PDB file of C-alpha atoms in Angstrom:
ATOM      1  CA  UNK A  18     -46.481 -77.632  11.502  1.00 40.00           C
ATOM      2  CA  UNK A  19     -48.011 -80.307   9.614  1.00 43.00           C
ATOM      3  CA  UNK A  20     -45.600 -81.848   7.283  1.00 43.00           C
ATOM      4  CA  UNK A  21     -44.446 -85.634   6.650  1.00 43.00           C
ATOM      5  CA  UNK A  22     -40.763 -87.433   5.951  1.00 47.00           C
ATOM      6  CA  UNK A  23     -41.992 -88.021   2.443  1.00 50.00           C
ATOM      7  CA  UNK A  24     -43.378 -84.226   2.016  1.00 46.00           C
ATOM      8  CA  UNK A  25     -40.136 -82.825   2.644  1.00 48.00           C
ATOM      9  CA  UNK A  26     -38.429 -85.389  -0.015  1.00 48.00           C
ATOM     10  CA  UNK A  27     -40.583 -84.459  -2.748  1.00 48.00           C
ATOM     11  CA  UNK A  28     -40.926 -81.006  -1.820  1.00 42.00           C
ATOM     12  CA  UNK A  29     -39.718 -79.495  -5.274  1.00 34.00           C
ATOM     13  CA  UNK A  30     -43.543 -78.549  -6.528  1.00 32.00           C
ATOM     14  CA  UNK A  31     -44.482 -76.519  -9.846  1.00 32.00           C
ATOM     15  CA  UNK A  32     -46.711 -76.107 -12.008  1.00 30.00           C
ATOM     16  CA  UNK A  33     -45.884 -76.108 -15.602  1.00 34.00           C
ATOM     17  CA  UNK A  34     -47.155 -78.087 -18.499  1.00 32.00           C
ATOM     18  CA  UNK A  35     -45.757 -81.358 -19.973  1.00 35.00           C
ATOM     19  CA  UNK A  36     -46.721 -83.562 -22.667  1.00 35.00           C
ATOM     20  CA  UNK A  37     -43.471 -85.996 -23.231  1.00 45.00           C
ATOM     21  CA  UNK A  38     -42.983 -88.780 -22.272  1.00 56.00           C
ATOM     22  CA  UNK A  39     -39.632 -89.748 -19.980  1.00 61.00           C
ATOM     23  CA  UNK A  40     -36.553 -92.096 -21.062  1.00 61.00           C
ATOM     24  CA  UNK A  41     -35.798 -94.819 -18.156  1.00 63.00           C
ATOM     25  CA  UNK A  42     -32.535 -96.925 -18.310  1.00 65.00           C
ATOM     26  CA  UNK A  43     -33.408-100.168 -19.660  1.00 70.00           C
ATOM     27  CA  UNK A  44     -33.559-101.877 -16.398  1.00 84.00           C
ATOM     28  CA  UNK A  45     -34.633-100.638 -12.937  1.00 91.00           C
ATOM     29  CA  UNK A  46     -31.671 -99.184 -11.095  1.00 94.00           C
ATOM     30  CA  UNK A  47     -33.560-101.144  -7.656  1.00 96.00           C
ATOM     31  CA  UNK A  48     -34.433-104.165  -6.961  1.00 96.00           C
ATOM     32  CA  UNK A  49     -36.244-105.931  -4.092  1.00 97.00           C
ATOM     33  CA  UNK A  50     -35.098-106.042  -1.219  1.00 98.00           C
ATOM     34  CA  UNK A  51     -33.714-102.807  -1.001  1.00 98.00           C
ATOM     35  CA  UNK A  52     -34.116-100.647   2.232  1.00 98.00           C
ATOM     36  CA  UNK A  53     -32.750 -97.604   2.353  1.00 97.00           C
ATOM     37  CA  UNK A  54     -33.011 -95.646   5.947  1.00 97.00           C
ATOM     38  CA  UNK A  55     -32.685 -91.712   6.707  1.00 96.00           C
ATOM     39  CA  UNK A  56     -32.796 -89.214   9.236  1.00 94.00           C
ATOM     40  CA  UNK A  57     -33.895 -85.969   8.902  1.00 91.00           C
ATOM     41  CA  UNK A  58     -32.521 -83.135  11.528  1.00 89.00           C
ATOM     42  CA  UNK A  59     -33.823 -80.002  12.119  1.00 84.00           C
ATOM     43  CA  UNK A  60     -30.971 -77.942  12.785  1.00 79.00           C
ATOM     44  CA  UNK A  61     -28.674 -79.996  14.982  1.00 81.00           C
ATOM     45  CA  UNK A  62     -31.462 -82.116  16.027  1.00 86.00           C
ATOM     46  CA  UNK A  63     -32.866 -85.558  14.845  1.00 88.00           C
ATOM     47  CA  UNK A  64     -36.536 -84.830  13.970  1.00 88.00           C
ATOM     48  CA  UNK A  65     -37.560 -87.863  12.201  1.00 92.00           C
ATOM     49  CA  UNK A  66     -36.383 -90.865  10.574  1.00 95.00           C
ATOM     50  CA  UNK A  67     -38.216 -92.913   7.094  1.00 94.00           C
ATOM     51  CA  UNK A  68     -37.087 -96.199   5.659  1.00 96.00           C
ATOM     52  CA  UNK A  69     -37.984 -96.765   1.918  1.00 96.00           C
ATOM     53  CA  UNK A  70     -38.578-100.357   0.947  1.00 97.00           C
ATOM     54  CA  UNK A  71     -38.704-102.460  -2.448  1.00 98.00           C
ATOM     55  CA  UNK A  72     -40.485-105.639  -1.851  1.00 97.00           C
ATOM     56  CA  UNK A  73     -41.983-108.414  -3.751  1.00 96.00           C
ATOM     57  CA  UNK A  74     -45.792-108.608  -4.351  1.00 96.00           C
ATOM     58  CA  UNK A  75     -48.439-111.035  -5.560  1.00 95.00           C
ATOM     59  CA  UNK A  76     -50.619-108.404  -6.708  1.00 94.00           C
ATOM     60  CA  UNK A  77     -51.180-108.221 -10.506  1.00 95.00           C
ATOM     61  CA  UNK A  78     -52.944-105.378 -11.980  1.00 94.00           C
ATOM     62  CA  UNK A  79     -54.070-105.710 -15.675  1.00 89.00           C
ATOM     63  CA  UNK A  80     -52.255-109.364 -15.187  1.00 93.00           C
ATOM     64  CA  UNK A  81     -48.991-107.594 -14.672  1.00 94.00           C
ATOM     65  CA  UNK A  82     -46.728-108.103 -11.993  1.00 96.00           C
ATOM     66  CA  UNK A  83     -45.708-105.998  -9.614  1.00 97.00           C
ATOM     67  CA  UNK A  84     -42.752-104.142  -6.894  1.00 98.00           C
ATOM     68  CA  UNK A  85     -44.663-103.176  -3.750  1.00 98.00           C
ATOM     69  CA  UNK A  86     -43.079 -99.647  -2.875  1.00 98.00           C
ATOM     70  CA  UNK A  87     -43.572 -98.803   1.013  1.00 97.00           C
ATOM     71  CA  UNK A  88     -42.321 -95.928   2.656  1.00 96.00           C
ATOM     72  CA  UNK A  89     -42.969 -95.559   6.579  1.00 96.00           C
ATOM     73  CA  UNK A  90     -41.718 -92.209   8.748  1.00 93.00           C
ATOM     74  CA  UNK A  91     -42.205 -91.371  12.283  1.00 94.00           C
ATOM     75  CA  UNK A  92     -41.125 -88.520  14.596  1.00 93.00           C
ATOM     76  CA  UNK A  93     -37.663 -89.178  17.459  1.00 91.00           C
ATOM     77  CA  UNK A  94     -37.081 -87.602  20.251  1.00 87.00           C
ATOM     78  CA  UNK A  95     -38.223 -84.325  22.066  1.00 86.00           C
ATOM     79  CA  UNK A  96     -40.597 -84.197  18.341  1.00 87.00           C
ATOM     80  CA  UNK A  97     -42.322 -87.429  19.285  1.00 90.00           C
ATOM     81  CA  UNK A  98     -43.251 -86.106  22.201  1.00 89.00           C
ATOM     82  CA  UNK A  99     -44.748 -82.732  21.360  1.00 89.00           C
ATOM     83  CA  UNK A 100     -46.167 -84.043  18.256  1.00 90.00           C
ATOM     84  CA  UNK A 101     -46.319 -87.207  16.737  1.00 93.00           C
ATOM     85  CA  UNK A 102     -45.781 -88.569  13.195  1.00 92.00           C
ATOM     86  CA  UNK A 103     -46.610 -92.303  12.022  1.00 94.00           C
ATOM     87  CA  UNK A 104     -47.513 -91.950   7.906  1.00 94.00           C
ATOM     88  CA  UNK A 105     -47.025 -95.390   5.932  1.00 96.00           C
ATOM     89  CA  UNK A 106     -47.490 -95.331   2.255  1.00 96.00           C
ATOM     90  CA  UNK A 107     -47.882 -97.959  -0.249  1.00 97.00           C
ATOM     91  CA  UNK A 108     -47.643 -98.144  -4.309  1.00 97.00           C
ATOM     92  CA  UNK A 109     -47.937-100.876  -6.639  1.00 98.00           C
ATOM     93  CA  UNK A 110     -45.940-100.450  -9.906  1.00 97.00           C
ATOM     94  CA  UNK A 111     -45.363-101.935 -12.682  1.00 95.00           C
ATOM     95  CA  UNK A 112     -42.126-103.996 -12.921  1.00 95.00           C
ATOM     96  CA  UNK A 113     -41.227-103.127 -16.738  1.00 91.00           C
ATOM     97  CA  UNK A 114     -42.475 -99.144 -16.900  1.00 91.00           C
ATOM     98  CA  UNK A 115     -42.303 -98.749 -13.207  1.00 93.00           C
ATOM     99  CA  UNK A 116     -45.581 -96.675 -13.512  1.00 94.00           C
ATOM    100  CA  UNK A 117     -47.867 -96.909 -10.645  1.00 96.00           C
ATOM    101  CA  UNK A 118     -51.276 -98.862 -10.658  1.00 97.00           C
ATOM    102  CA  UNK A 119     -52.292 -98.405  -6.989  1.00 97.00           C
ATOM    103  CA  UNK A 120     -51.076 -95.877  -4.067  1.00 97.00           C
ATOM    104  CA  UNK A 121     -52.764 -95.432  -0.098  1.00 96.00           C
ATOM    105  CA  UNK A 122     -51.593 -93.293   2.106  1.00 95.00           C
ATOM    106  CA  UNK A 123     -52.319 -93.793   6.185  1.00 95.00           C
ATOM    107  CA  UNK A 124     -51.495 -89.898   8.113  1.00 92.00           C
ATOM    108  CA  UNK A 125     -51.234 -89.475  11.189  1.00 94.00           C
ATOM    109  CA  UNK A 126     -49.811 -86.573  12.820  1.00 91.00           C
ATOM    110  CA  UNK A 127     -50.734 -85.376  15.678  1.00 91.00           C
ATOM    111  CA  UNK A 128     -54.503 -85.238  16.062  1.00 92.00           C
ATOM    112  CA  UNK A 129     -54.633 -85.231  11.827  1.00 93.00           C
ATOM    113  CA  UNK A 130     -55.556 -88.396  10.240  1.00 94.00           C
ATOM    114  CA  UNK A 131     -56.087 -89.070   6.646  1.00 91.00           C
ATOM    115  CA  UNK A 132     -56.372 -92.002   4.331  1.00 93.00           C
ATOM    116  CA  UNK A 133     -56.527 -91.633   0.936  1.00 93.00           C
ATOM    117  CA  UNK A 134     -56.116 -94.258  -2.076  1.00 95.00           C
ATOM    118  CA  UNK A 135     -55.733 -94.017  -5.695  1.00 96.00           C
ATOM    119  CA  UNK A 136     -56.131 -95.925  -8.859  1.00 97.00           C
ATOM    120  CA  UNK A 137     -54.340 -95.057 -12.148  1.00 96.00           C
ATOM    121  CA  UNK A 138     -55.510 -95.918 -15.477  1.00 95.00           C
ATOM    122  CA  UNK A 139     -52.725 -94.467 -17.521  1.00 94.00           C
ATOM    123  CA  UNK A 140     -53.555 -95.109 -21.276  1.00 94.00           C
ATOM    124  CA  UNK A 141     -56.965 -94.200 -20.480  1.00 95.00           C
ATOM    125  CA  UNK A 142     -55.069 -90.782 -18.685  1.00 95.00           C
ATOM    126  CA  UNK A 143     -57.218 -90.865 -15.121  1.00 95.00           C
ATOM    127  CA  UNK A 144     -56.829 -91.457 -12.106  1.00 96.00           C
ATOM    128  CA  UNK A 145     -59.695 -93.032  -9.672  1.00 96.00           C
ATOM    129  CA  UNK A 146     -59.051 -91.594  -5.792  1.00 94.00           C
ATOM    130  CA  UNK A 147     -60.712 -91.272  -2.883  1.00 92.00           C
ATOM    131  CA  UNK A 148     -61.904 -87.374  -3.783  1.00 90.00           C
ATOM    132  CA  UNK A 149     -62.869 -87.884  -7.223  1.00 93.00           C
ATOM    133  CA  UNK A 150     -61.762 -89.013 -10.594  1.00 95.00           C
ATOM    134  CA  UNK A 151     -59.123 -86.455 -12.578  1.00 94.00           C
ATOM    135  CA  UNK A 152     -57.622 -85.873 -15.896  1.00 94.00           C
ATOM    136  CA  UNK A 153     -53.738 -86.862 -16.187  1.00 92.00           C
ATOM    137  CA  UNK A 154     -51.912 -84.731 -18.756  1.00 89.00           C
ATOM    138  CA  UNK A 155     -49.687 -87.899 -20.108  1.00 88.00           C
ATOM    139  CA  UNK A 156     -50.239 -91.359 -19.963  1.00 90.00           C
ATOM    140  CA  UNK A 157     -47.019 -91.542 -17.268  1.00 90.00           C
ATOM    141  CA  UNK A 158     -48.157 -89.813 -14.752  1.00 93.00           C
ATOM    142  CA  UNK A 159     -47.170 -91.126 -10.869  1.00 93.00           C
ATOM    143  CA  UNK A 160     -47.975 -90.917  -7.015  1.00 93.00           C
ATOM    144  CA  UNK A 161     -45.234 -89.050  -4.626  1.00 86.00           C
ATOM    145  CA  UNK A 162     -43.414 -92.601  -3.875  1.00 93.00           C
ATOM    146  CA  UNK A 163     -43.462 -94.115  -7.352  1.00 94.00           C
ATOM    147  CA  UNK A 164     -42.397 -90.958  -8.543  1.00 89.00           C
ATOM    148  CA  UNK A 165     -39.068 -91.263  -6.495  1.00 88.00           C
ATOM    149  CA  UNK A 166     -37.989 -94.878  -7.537  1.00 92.00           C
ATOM    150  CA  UNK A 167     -38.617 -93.803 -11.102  1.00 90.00           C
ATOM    151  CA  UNK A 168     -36.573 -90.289 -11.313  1.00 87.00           C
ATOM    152  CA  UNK A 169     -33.645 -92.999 -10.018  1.00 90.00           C
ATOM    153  CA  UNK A 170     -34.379 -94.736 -12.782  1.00 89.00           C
ATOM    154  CA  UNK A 171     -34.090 -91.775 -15.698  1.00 86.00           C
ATOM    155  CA  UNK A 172     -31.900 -91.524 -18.088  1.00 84.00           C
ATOM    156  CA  UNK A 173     -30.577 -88.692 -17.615  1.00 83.00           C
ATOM    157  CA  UNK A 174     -26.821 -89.561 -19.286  1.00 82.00           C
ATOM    158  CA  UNK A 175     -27.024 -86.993 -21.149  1.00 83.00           C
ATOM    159  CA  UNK A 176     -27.901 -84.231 -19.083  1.00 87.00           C
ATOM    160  CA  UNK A 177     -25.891 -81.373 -18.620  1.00 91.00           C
ATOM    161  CA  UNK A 178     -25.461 -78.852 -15.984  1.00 93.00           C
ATOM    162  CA  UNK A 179     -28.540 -76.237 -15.958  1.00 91.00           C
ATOM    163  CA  UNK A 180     -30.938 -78.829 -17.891  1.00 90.00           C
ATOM    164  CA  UNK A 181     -34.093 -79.764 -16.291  1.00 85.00           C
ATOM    165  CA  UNK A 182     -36.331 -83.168 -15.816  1.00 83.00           C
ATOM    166  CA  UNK A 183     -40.116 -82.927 -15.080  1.00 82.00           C
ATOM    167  CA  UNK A 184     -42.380 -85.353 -13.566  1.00 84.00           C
ATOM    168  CA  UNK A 185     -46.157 -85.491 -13.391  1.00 87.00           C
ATOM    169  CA  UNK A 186     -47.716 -86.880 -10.143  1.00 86.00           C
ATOM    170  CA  UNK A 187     -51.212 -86.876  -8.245  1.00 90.00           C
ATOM    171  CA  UNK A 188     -51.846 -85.914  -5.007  1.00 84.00           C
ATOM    172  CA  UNK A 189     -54.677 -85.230  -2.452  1.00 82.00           C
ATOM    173  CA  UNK A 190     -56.664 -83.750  -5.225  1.00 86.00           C
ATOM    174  CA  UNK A 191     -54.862 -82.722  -8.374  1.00 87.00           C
ATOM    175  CA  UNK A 192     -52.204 -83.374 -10.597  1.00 88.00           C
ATOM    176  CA  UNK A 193     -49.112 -81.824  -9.839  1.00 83.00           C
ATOM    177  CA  UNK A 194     -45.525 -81.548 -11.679  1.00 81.00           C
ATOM    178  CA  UNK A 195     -41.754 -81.588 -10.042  1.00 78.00           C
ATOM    179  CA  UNK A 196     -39.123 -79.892 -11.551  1.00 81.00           C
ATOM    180  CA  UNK A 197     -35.564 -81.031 -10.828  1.00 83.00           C
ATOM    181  CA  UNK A 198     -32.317 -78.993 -12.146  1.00 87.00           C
ATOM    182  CA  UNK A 199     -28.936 -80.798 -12.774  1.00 92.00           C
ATOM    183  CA  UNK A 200     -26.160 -78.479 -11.108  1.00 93.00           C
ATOM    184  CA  UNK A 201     -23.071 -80.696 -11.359  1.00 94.00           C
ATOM    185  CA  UNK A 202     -21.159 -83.270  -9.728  1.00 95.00           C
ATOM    186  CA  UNK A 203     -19.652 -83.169  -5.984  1.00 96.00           C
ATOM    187  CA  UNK A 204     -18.498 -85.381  -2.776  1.00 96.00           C
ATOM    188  CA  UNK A 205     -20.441 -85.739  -0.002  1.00 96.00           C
ATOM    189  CA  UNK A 206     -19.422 -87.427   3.640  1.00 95.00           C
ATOM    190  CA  UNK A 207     -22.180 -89.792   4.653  1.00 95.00           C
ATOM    191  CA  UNK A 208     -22.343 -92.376   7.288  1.00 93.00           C
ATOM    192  CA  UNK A 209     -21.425 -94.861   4.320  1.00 95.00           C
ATOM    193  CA  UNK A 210     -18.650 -92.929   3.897  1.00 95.00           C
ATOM    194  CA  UNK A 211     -17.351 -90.529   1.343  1.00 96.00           C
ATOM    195  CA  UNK A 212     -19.775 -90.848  -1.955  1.00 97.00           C
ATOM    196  CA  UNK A 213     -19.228 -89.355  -5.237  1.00 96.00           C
ATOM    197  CA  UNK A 214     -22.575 -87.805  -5.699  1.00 96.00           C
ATOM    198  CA  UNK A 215     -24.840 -85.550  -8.999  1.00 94.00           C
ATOM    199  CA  UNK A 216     -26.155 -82.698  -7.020  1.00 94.00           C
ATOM    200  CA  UNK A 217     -29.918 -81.360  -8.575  1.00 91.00           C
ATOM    201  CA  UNK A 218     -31.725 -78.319  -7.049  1.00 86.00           C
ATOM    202  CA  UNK A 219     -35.668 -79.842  -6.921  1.00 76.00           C
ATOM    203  CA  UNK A 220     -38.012 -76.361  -7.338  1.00 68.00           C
ATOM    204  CA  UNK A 221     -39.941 -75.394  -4.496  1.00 62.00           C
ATOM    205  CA  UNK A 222     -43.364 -74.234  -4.100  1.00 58.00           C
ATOM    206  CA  UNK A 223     -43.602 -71.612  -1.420  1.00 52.00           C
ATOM    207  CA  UNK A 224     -46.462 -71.842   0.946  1.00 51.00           C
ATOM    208  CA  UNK A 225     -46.273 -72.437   4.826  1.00 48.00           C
ATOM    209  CA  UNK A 226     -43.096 -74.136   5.419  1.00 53.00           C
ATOM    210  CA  UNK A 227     -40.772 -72.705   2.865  1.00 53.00           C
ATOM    211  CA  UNK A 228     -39.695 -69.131   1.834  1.00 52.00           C
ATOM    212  CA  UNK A 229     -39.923 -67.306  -1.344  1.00 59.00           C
ATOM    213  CA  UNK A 230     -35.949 -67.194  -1.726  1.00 60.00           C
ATOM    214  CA  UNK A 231     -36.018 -71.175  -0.093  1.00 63.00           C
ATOM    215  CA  UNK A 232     -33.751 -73.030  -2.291  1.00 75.00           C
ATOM    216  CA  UNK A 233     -33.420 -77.183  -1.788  1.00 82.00           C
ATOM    217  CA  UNK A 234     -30.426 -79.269  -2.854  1.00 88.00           C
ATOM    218  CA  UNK A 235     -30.608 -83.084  -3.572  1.00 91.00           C
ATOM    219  CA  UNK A 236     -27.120 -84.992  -3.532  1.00 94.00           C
ATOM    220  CA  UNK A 237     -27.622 -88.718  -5.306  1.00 94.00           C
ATOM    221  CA  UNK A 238     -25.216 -90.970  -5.770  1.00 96.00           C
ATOM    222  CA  UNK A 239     -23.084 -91.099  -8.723  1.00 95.00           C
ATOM    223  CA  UNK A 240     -23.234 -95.361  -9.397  1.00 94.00           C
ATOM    224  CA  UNK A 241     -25.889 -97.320 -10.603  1.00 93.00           C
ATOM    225  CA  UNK A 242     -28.090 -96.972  -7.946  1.00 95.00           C
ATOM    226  CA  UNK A 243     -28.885 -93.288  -7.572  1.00 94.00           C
ATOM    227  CA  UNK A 244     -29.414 -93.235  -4.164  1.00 94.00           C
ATOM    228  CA  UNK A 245     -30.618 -90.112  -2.488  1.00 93.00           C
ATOM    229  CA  UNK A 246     -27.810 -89.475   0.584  1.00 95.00           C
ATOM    230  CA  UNK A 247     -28.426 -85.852   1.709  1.00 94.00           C
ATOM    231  CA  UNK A 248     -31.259 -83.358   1.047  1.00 90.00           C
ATOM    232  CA  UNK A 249     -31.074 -79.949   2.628  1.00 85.00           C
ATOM    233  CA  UNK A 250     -33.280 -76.816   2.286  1.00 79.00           C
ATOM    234  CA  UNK A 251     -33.960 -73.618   4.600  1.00 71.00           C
ATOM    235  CA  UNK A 252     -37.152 -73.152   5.557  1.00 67.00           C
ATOM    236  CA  UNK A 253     -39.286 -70.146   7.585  1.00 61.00           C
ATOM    237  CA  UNK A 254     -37.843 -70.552  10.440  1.00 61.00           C
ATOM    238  CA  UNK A 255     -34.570 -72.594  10.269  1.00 64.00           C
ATOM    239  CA  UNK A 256     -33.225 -75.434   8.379  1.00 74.00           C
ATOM    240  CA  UNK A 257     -33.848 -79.122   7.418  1.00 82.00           C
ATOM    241  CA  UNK A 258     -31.616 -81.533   6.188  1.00 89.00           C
ATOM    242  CA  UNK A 259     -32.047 -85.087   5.400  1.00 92.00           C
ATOM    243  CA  UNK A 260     -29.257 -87.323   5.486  1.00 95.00           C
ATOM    244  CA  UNK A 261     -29.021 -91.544   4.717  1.00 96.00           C
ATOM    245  CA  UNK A 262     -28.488 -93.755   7.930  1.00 96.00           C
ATOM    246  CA  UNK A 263     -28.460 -96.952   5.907  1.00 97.00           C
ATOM    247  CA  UNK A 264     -28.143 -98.706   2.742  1.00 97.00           C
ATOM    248  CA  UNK A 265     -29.246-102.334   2.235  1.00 97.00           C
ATOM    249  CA  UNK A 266     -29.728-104.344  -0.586  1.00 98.00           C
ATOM    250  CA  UNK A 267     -28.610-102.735  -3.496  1.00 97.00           C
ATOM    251  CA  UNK A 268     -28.591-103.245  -6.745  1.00 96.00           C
ATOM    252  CA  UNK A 269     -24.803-101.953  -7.228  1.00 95.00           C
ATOM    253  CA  UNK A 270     -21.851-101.093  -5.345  1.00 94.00           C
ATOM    254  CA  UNK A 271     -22.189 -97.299  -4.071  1.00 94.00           C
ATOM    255  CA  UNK A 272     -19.625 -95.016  -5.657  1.00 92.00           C
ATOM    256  CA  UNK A 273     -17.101 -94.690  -2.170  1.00 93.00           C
ATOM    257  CA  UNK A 274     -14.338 -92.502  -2.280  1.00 92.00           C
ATOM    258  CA  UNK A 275     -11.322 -94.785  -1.453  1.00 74.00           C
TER     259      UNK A 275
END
């Protein structure tokens, strides 16, 4: 079964227009130097683990600086040795609008490889990637890592249970959209320790890996950072859940349960 750490993060596909644009807190709810590491288990066992990074970068696009986002995931265990994962993936966003200028993408699992870059041009609504040019809908309009650091970074204060957000992002070769419902507010036990979290339920697109009745749950902490901690979803055969290892260099202190 071919599919990567980040795939199963941003797994909540559909396919429904959008023409707004999105609110973001004033200031990034990140900063560099954050690394955040997970694990994600496949039933009782550890199938894979990802660190997400936020560095520093001396890239300017358009004379603007930018946070290098770089995500890396590779199979443990018994997986590793039946099939192999090493993906890396790299975006360069903007450190004011935290929209992406440039993402690559290195695959390889198992005997797959694939590389694939892209360049956004987002008043000019394209994007420039390795399979072609395309038509964004908006002029905010992201890559599968960029679009993580900046649904932490909604506004979304005034959201209330049942209400949706919507992102636009490219991939492979078209322009997708996630759709993420707000279902209230609960505790989860982490390896940081007890966390008040805001639980959303991400929409799925079924296909190979998930079923038609698959639902996926996203628990994210309830502080300043917004810090995904557990992810959990059933697929075809079984379950996978995603859970946070580590937490370092963060912007604000996580939301513990004392």
């Amino acid at each position: 079964m071919r599919s990567s750490f980040l795939f199963v993060i941003f797994a909540f596909l559909s396919f429904k227009g959008m023409t707004q644009e999105l609110p973001f807190v004033k200031d990034p709810v990140f900063q560099a130097g954050e690394k955040l590491t997970y694990k994600l288990k496949y039933g009782f066992i550890t199938a894979a683990e990802g660190t997400l990074q936020v560095q520093e970068s001396d890239l300017k696009f358009d004379g603007k600086p930018t946070f290098r986002l770089q995500v890396d995931a590779q199979t443990s265990g018994t997986f590793d040795v039946f099939y192999k994962i090493r993906d890396h993936y790299d975006s360069y966003i903007d450190k004011d609008d935290l929209k992406p200028y440039f993402y690559q993408e290195n695959i390889r699992e198992g005997s797959y490889r694939r590389q694939d870059k892209a360049r956004f041009n987002q008043d000019a609504k394209k994007v420039v990637a390795t399979k072609g040019t395309f038509t964004t809908p908006t002029t905010q309009t992201f890559d599968l890592v960029s679009a993580y650091y900046f649904a932490r970074s909604l506004d979304i204060s005034k959201m209330k249970i049942g209400d949706y957000v919507k992102l636009n992002y490219f991939l492979g070769d078209e322009i997708n959209q996630l759709e993420i419902q707000f279902t209230g507010r609960e505790e989860v036990k982490t390896k940081l320790g007890k966390i008040k979290c805001l639980k959303f339920s991400p929409s799925i697109k079924p296909g190979r890996i998930f079923r038609k009745d698959s639902r996926l749950y996203l628990w994210i902490t309830d502080d300043g950072n917004r810090v995904p901690v557990k992810a959990q979803v059933e697929i075809i055969v079984g379950a996978v859940t995603m859970e946070i290892k580590s937490a370092d260099g963060l912007k604000y202190p996580l939301a513990i349960v004392k």
